[in-house]
Amino acid sequence: MKLLIKGGRIINPAENMDVVGDILIENGKIAAIGSSCPAAGAEIIDAAGLVVTPGLVDMHVHLREPGLEAKEDIASGTRAAAAGGFTTIACMPNTRPAIDSSIVVAGLTQRAKTEGVVKLKIIGALSKGLEGRELAEIGDMIESGAVAISDDGGHLDSTRLLKTGLEYTGMFGRPVITHSEDEGLANEGFMHEGAVSAVLGLKGRPAVAEDIAVARDIMLAEYANAPIHIAHVSSKGAVEIIRQAKQRGVKVTAEATPHHLTLTDEELRTFNTAFKVNPPLRSAEHVAALIDGLKDGTLDAIATDHAPHAFEEKDVEFRYAPSGFAGLETAVGVVLTGLYHTGKLTLPEIIAKLSYGPAKILGLDSGVLKVGAPADITIIDTEYKWAVDCIKFYTRGKHSPFESRNLKGKPLITIVNGSIIMQNGEVLK
Amino acid sequence: MSKAQVSLRKKDILGLEAMPAAEMELILDTAKEMKNIIDRDIKKAPTLRGKAIVNLFFENSTRTRTSFELAGKYLGADVINISTSSSSVAKGESLRDTLLTVEAMGVDIIVMRHEAEGSAQFAANIARPVIINAGDGAHEHPTQGLLDMFTIKQFKGRLAGLKVAIVGDILHSRVARSNVWGLQKMGAEVHLAGPQTLLPREIEKIGIQVHNRVEDALDQADVVNVLRIQRERQQKGLFPSAREYARIFGINAKRLALAKQDALLMHPGPMNRGLEIAPDIAYGDQSAIQEQVKNGLAVRMALLFLVLMGGTHIEAAH
């Protein structure tokens, strides 16, 4: 079976490629990339005016399976990913039970083959049961396919355990992903501490709680000479600490989310729980620092931190609502609207952070367009105007801070292993 | 716009941040009339006969709940109280469900006190009856703000141009926030003072003056509003001891003397005598604390009347 993507703007950040041309797919793999590929016998996708990119990679997703399937499962989560233009996603281990053994890693990998529509990579827990006391069987999980190790969902309080975890995980050449926020300082806070929390009376989570934790975590990684990845960076201070660490050669990478890159704590003035997230939405100066960090390479990836919750869980008083919301299906639209159409980042810069950047961190062979590689491809219409309607999401998490917002830019086609799995917003499998 | 044309703009009373000055003036003017009813032998006006009010209190309160209850009863409404000591979430029934249950019984007003900031807004988004915020966490306590303004106006004749010092635990105080919004809009100059650990970060960004030295806030003040210090804040390590608080931040006769000679001393109650306020001044010559309680009733009567009758004038109160 042949598929020809014709006349699109091909952006392939791994090779600094930004050209108009064709991509030929044969038997699930990329057969040719060029100015004009042979069309004989191929189904043709007219990509004129569209952007053709490596399949997008989201390295930070909560799929909630096993145990919390009312919020999300592999079937619904990977369909949401496909709708959002992602061909590979990596899921976090804060499930019930936690993903802290090779059996669970292998089981989820197996289920992904039957239930999933995009490629699923597993992130294993650093500590048994995510309890922060004893190391989980990290080596066993990595040998079963875990691509990284993390106790995400909360901060790892024990400095000693994080040091050991970094040393141990580092042996396998895999990164530890940290949720870096000192809970003692952020304790009991519901939003960013600043002028808005002062007015609302809501307890704040100060940015310095993130700065301190990021500094600690990076110092430990430097000491252990092991790779560390800082998840969902949200503070100006953290960006600067990561920047300095990179300059002195620490193996640190970092990500920012579409919401931290485009929203501020001003949104919380209505007490809308859709805006409650951890780390919290911060003030404009922090948002500006994140964008600078993306631009200069301090931040390597854009990841959604897709964290769906059941509708009724979020439909409560602000302080009782769980943090997080659905992010997979709005990511491309939000980032293009907020960063590309405003001229803050170029399209190749954005695509790099959504594909090659995260793939490299996780050691995946995806995120690039090359002959002979599996044909994982996303086709995006950067000018497509649409309004977010959570009810239509494929994810079970029907809350989004972008509900009813007008966005410009949308993935139109998602191709995994040469098969079209999403077209015009509809997931076909 | 003449006063006769002013009416309450929104269905609900959620806070003073969004309330225009003209509406506050209407409420204060109406309260003046209502206060007359409290002094009558027969404290019953038929104004709200046939109307039903539910006081839905998720937090303990004697003062505010009783005040709302009597306000409704003096105006002839049927009032019932629902008190619960724990959050709706802890009980297993959501706040949404509780509100819809009360709504289904045909009530006209829900007066709600809740520990969670924004809960009144949440209720207003869900329920058809009028929602009156009787305190939502540390966010707002609009009727306390209004009764404080009413009291200041009663003694000083005006609000514009006055220096009002609010002293104490600003961080956890819904009273402080409602006072700030209300007083600022009425042209008063608001100064906040307290230990840094009890002041919200960046609060000065809303255009008020903030002091750590109480003396600076009190200097030449027309009004000194003292906030309650909860002893549990000390246990949380926000200040070292009650003794130290009283010594450095407590309002006593010596500190009060820094304010203008005729300065008004206020406190939303209940007081910790010997902690945030010295016993000898609590009911001294300058104290308006008892009057605040009476005025609270008048203000709440005015509000109930205005939200239910859609009043653009106050004749119906007579």
CSV table of C-alpha atoms in Angstrom, one decimal, chain A residues 73-394:
chain,number,residue,atom,x,y,z
A,73,ASP,CA,-7.9,4.6,29.6
A,74,ILE,CA,-5.6,3.5,26.9
A,75,ALA,CA,-8.4,3.4,24.3
A,76,SER,CA,-9.7,6.9,25.1
A,77,GLY,CA,-6.3,8.5,25.8
A,78,THR,CA,-4.6,7.3,22.6
A,79,ARG,CA,-7.6,8.4,20.6
A,80,ALA,CA,-7.3,11.8,22.1
A,81,ALA,CA,-3.7,11.8,21.2
A,82,ALA,CA,-4.5,10.9,17.6
A,83,ALA,CA,-7.0,13.7,17.4
A,84,GLY,CA,-4.4,16.0,18.7
A,85,GLY,CA,-1.8,15.0,16.1
A,86,PHE,CA,0.4,12.9,18.3
A,87,THR,CA,1.7,9.6,17.1
A,88,THR,CA,3.7,8.7,20.2
A,89,ILE,CA,2.9,9.4,23.8
A,90,ALA,CA,4.5,8.5,27.1
A,91,CYS,CA,2.4,7.8,30.1
A,92,MET,CA,3.2,8.6,33.7
A,93,PRO,CA,3.1,5.9,36.4
A,94,ASN,CA,0.8,7.6,39.0
A,95,THR,CA,-1.9,5.0,38.4
A,96,ARG,CA,-3.5,2.6,40.9
A,97,PRO,CA,-1.6,0.4,41.3
A,98,ALA,CA,1.3,2.5,40.3
A,99,ILE,CA,3.4,1.5,37.3
A,100,ASP,CA,6.3,0.3,39.4
A,101,SER,CA,7.1,-3.2,38.1
A,102,SER,CA,7.9,-4.9,34.9
A,103,ILE,CA,4.7,-6.8,35.0
A,104,VAL,CA,2.7,-3.6,34.8
A,105,VAL,CA,5.0,-2.1,32.1
A,106,ALA,CA,4.7,-5.3,30.0
A,107,GLY,CA,0.9,-5.5,30.6
A,108,LEU,CA,0.3,-2.0,29.5
A,109,THR,CA,2.5,-2.4,26.5
A,110,GLN,CA,0.5,-5.4,25.5
A,111,ARG,CA,-2.8,-3.6,26.0
A,112,ALA,CA,-1.6,-0.7,24.0
A,113,LYS,CA,-1.2,-3.1,21.0
A,114,THR,CA,-4.9,-4.0,21.1
A,115,GLU,CA,-6.5,-0.9,22.6
A,116,GLY,CA,-4.3,1.9,21.5
A,117,VAL,CA,-4.3,3.8,18.2
A,118,VAL,CA,-1.0,5.6,18.6
A,119,LYS,CA,2.4,4.4,20.0
A,120,LEU,CA,2.5,4.2,23.7
A,121,LYS,CA,5.7,4.4,25.7
A,122,ILE,CA,5.7,3.7,29.5
A,123,ILE,CA,7.4,5.7,32.2
A,124,GLY,CA,8.1,3.6,35.3
A,125,ALA,CA,7.9,4.8,38.9
A,126,LEU,CA,11.1,5.7,40.7
A,127,SER,CA,9.8,4.5,44.1
A,128,LYS,CA,7.7,1.5,45.0
A,129,GLY,CA,4.0,2.5,45.0
A,130,LEU,CA,5.2,6.1,44.4
A,131,GLU,CA,5.7,6.3,48.2
A,132,GLY,CA,9.1,7.9,48.1
A,133,ARG,CA,10.7,5.3,50.4
A,134,GLU,CA,12.3,2.5,48.4
A,135,LEU,CA,13.5,2.3,44.8
A,136,ALA,CA,11.2,0.5,42.5
A,137,GLU,CA,12.6,-2.2,40.2
A,138,ILE,CA,13.9,0.3,37.8
A,139,GLY,CA,16.3,-1.9,35.8
A,140,ASP,CA,13.6,-4.6,35.3
A,141,MET,CA,11.1,-2.0,34.1
A,142,ILE,CA,13.6,-0.5,31.7
A,143,GLU,CA,14.4,-3.9,30.3
A,144,SER,CA,10.6,-4.4,29.8
A,145,GLY,CA,10.5,-1.2,27.8
A,146,ALA,CA,10.1,1.7,30.2
A,147,VAL,CA,11.6,4.8,28.5
A,148,ALA,CA,12.1,6.9,31.7
A,149,ILE,CA,11.6,6.8,35.4
A,150,SER,CA,9.5,9.3,37.4
A,151,ASP,CA,7.5,9.8,40.6
A,152,ASP,CA,5.5,12.5,38.8
A,153,GLY,CA,2.3,13.5,40.3
A,154,GLY,CA,4.1,14.9,43.3
A,155,HIS,CA,7.4,16.1,44.5
A,156,LEU,CA,10.0,13.5,45.7
A,157,ASP,CA,10.6,14.7,49.2
A,158,SER,CA,13.6,12.5,50.0
A,159,THR,CA,16.8,14.0,48.7
A,160,ARG,CA,18.6,10.8,49.5
A,161,LEU,CA,16.2,8.7,47.4
A,162,LEU,CA,16.4,11.0,44.5
A,163,LYS,CA,20.2,10.8,44.5
A,164,THR,CA,20.1,7.1,44.6
A,165,GLY,CA,17.4,7.0,41.9
A,166,LEU,CA,19.4,9.2,39.6
A,167,GLU,CA,22.5,7.1,40.1
A,168,TYR,CA,20.7,3.9,39.5
A,169,THR,CA,18.6,5.0,36.5
A,170,GLY,CA,21.6,6.7,35.0
A,171,MET,CA,23.3,3.3,34.7
A,172,PHE,CA,20.7,2.4,32.1
A,173,GLY,CA,21.1,5.7,30.2
A,174,ARG,CA,17.6,6.8,30.9
A,175,PRO,CA,16.4,10.0,32.5
A,176,VAL,CA,14.7,10.6,35.7
A,177,ILE,CA,11.7,12.9,35.2
A,178,THR,CA,11.0,15.1,38.2
A,179,HIS,CA,8.0,17.1,39.4
A,180,SER,CA,10.1,19.7,41.1
A,181,GLU,CA,8.2,21.7,43.7
A,182,ASP,CA,9.1,21.9,47.3
A,183,GLU,CA,5.9,20.7,49.0
A,184,GLY,CA,6.9,22.1,52.4
A,185,LEU,CA,6.8,25.6,50.8
A,186,ALA,CA,4.0,25.0,48.4
A,187,ASN,CA,2.0,23.1,51.0
A,188,GLU,CA,-1.7,23.7,51.0
A,189,GLY,CA,-1.5,26.2,48.2
A,190,PHE,CA,-4.1,26.2,45.5
A,191,MET,CA,-2.6,28.7,43.0
A,192,HIS,CA,0.4,30.8,42.2
A,193,GLU,CA,1.3,33.1,45.1
A,194,GLY,CA,1.1,36.7,44.0
A,195,ALA,CA,-1.2,39.7,43.5
A,196,VAL,CA,-4.1,37.5,42.3
A,197,SER,CA,-4.0,35.1,45.2
A,198,ALA,CA,-3.8,38.1,47.5
A,199,VAL,CA,-7.1,39.3,46.2
A,200,LEU,CA,-8.9,36.0,46.0
A,201,GLY,CA,-7.7,34.9,49.4
A,202,LEU,CA,-6.6,31.5,48.0
A,203,LYS,CA,-3.5,30.2,49.5
A,204,GLY,CA,-0.5,30.5,47.2
A,205,ARG,CA,2.2,28.2,45.9
A,206,PRO,CA,5.2,30.4,45.6
A,207,ALA,CA,7.4,30.2,42.5
A,208,VAL,CA,10.4,29.9,44.8
A,209,ALA,CA,9.1,26.5,45.9
A,210,GLU,CA,9.8,25.4,42.3
A,211,ASP,CA,13.1,27.2,42.0
A,212,ILE,CA,14.5,25.5,45.1
A,213,ALA,CA,13.3,22.1,44.1
A,214,VAL,CA,14.7,22.5,40.5
A,215,ALA,CA,18.0,23.6,42.0
A,216,ARG,CA,18.2,20.7,44.3
A,217,ASP,CA,17.2,18.2,41.6
A,218,ILE,CA,19.8,19.5,39.2
A,219,MET,CA,22.5,19.5,41.8
A,220,LEU,CA,21.8,15.9,42.5
A,221,ALA,CA,21.9,15.0,38.8
A,222,GLU,CA,25.1,16.9,38.4
A,223,TYR,CA,26.6,15.0,41.4
A,224,ALA,CA,25.3,11.6,40.1
A,225,ASN,CA,26.4,12.6,36.5
A,226,ALA,CA,23.0,11.2,35.4
A,227,PRO,CA,20.4,12.6,33.1
A,228,ILE,CA,17.5,14.4,34.6
A,229,HIS,CA,14.4,15.9,32.9
A,230,ILE,CA,12.4,18.6,34.7
A,231,ALA,CA,8.7,18.3,33.9
A,232,HIS,CA,6.3,21.2,33.4
A,233,VAL,CA,8.6,24.1,34.3
A,234,SER,CA,6.6,27.1,35.2
A,235,SER,CA,8.8,29.6,37.0
A,236,LYS,CA,11.2,32.2,35.8
A,237,GLY,CA,13.8,31.2,38.4
A,238,ALA,CA,13.6,27.5,37.3
A,239,VAL,CA,14.3,28.5,33.7
A,240,GLU,CA,17.4,30.4,34.8
A,241,ILE,CA,18.7,27.6,37.0
A,242,ILE,CA,18.2,25.1,34.1
A,243,ARG,CA,19.9,27.5,31.7
A,244,GLN,CA,23.0,27.9,33.9
A,245,ALA,CA,23.1,24.1,34.5
A,246,LYS,CA,23.1,23.4,30.8
A,247,GLN,CA,25.9,25.9,30.3
A,248,ARG,CA,28.1,24.0,32.7
A,249,GLY,CA,27.3,20.7,31.0
A,250,VAL,CA,24.8,19.1,33.4
A,251,LYS,CA,22.7,16.4,31.6
A,252,VAL,CA,19.5,18.3,32.2
A,253,THR,CA,16.5,18.7,29.8
A,254,ALA,CA,13.2,20.3,30.5
A,255,GLU,CA,9.7,20.8,29.2
A,256,ALA,CA,7.0,23.4,29.4
A,257,THR,CA,3.3,22.9,28.8
A,258,PRO,CA,1.0,24.7,26.4
A,259,HIS,CA,-1.0,26.2,29.3
A,260,HIS,CA,2.0,27.5,31.2
A,261,LEU,CA,3.2,29.1,28.0
A,262,THR,CA,-0.1,30.9,27.2
A,263,LEU,CA,-2.1,31.5,30.4
A,264,THR,CA,-1.6,33.5,33.6
A,265,ASP,CA,-3.0,33.4,37.1
A,266,GLU,CA,-5.3,36.2,36.1
A,267,GLU,CA,-7.6,33.5,34.7
A,268,LEU,CA,-8.4,32.2,38.2
A,269,ARG,CA,-10.3,35.3,39.1
A,270,THR,CA,-13.5,33.5,38.2
A,271,PHE,CA,-12.6,30.5,40.4
A,272,ASN,CA,-13.1,28.3,37.4
A,273,THR,CA,-11.6,24.9,38.4
A,274,ALA,CA,-10.6,24.2,34.8
A,275,PHE,CA,-7.7,26.5,35.4
A,276,LYS,CA,-6.5,24.6,38.5
A,277,VAL,CA,-3.3,22.8,37.7
A,278,ASN,CA,0.0,21.9,39.5
A,279,PRO,CA,2.4,23.6,39.2
A,280,PRO,CA,0.0,26.5,39.0
A,281,LEU,CA,-0.5,29.1,36.3
A,282,ARG,CA,1.8,31.9,37.1
A,283,SER,CA,2.1,35.6,36.3
A,284,ALA,CA,3.0,37.2,33.0
A,285,GLU,CA,6.7,37.6,33.8
A,286,HIS,CA,7.0,33.8,34.4
A,287,VAL,CA,5.2,33.1,31.1
A,288,ALA,CA,7.6,35.4,29.2
A,289,ALA,CA,10.6,33.6,30.8
A,290,LEU,CA,9.3,30.2,29.7
A,291,ILE,CA,9.0,31.5,26.1
A,292,ASP,CA,12.5,32.8,26.2
A,293,GLY,CA,13.6,29.5,27.6
A,294,LEU,CA,12.0,27.7,24.6
A,295,LYS,CA,13.5,30.1,22.2
A,296,ASP,CA,17.1,29.7,23.4
A,297,GLY,CA,16.9,26.0,23.9
A,298,THR,CA,16.9,26.0,27.7
A,299,LEU,CA,13.5,24.2,27.4
A,300,ASP,CA,13.7,21.2,25.1
A,301,ALA,CA,10.1,20.1,24.7
A,302,ILE,CA,6.5,21.1,24.9
A,303,ALA,CA,4.5,18.4,26.7
A,304,THR,CA,0.9,18.6,27.6
A,305,ASP,CA,0.8,17.0,31.1
A,306,HIS,CA,-2.6,15.7,29.9
A,307,ALA,CA,-4.3,15.0,33.2
A,308,PRO,CA,-8.0,14.1,32.7
A,309,HIS,CA,-10.5,14.0,35.5
A,310,ALA,CA,-14.1,12.8,35.7
A,311,PHE,CA,-16.5,15.7,35.2
A,312,GLU,CA,-17.9,15.7,38.7
A,313,GLU,CA,-14.5,15.8,40.3
A,314,LYS,CA,-13.8,19.2,38.8
A,315,ASP,CA,-17.4,20.4,39.4
A,316,VAL,CA,-16.8,21.4,43.0
A,317,GLU,CA,-15.5,24.3,45.0
A,318,PHE,CA,-12.0,25.5,43.7
A,319,ARG,CA,-10.0,24.3,46.7
A,320,TYR,CA,-11.5,20.8,46.5
A,321,ALA,CA,-11.0,20.3,42.8
A,322,PRO,CA,-8.1,18.1,41.6
A,323,SER,CA,-5.4,19.7,39.7
A,324,GLY,CA,-5.0,19.1,35.9
A,325,PHE,CA,-7.1,18.9,32.8
A,326,ALA,CA,-7.2,17.4,29.3
A,327,GLY,CA,-4.4,18.7,27.1
A,328,LEU,CA,-3.9,16.4,24.1
A,329,GLU,CA,-6.5,17.7,21.8
A,330,THR,CA,-5.8,21.4,22.2
A,331,ALA,CA,-2.0,21.4,22.4
A,332,VAL,CA,-1.3,22.2,18.7
A,333,GLY,CA,-4.0,24.8,18.4
A,334,VAL,CA,-3.0,26.5,21.7
A,335,VAL,CA,0.7,26.6,20.8
A,336,LEU,CA,0.2,27.8,17.3
A,337,THR,CA,-2.3,30.4,18.4
A,338,GLY,CA,-0.2,31.6,21.3
A,339,LEU,CA,3.3,31.3,20.1
A,340,TYR,CA,3.4,31.0,16.3
A,341,HIS,CA,0.6,33.4,15.2
A,342,THR,CA,1.9,36.0,17.7
A,343,GLY,CA,5.4,35.7,16.2
A,344,LYS,CA,7.0,34.5,19.4
A,345,LEU,CA,8.4,31.3,17.9
A,346,THR,CA,8.8,30.1,14.4
A,347,LEU,CA,7.1,27.0,13.1
A,348,PRO,CA,10.3,24.9,12.9
A,349,GLU,CA,11.1,25.9,16.5
A,350,ILE,CA,7.6,24.8,17.6
A,351,ILE,CA,7.6,21.5,15.6
A,352,ALA,CA,11.0,20.7,17.1
A,353,LYS,CA,9.7,21.0,20.6
A,354,LEU,CA,6.7,18.9,19.8
A,355,SER,CA,8.5,16.0,18.0
A,356,TYR,CA,12.3,15.7,17.8
A,357,GLY,CA,13.0,17.4,21.2
A,358,PRO,CA,10.9,15.0,23.3
A,359,ALA,CA,11.8,11.9,21.2
A,360,LYS,CA,15.5,12.6,21.8
A,361,ILE,CA,15.0,12.9,25.5
A,362,LEU,CA,13.2,9.6,25.7
A,363,GLY,CA,15.7,7.9,23.3
A,364,LEU,CA,13.0,7.2,20.7
A,365,ASP,CA,13.6,6.8,17.0
A,366,SER,CA,10.5,8.8,16.3
A,367,GLY,CA,10.2,12.5,15.9
A,368,VAL,CA,12.1,12.5,12.6
A,369,LEU,CA,11.3,12.1,8.9
A,370,LYS,CA,13.8,9.8,7.3
A,371,VAL,CA,13.7,7.2,4.5
A,372,GLY,CA,13.3,3.7,6.0
A,373,ALA,CA,11.8,4.9,9.3
A,374,PRO,CA,8.2,4.1,10.3
A,375,ALA,CA,5.9,6.5,8.6
A,376,ASP,CA,4.6,8.5,11.7
A,377,ILE,CA,3.5,11.8,10.3
A,378,THR,CA,1.3,14.7,11.3
A,379,ILE,CA,-0.2,17.1,8.8
A,380,ILE,CA,-1.2,20.5,10.2
A,381,ASP,CA,-3.3,23.3,8.9
A,382,THR,CA,-1.7,26.3,10.6
A,383,GLU,CA,-4.6,28.6,9.5
A,384,TYR,CA,-7.5,26.5,10.5
A,385,LYS,CA,-9.8,28.4,12.8
A,386,TRP,CA,-11.8,26.5,15.3
A,387,ALA,CA,-13.4,26.8,18.8
A,388,VAL,CA,-12.7,24.4,21.6
A,389,ASP,CA,-15.7,22.3,22.6
A,390,CYS,CA,-14.7,19.9,25.4
A,391,ILE,CA,-17.8,17.8,25.0
A,392,LYS,CA,-16.5,16.7,21.6
A,393,PHE,CA,-13.1,15.6,23.0
A,394,TYR,CA,-12.1,11.9,22.6
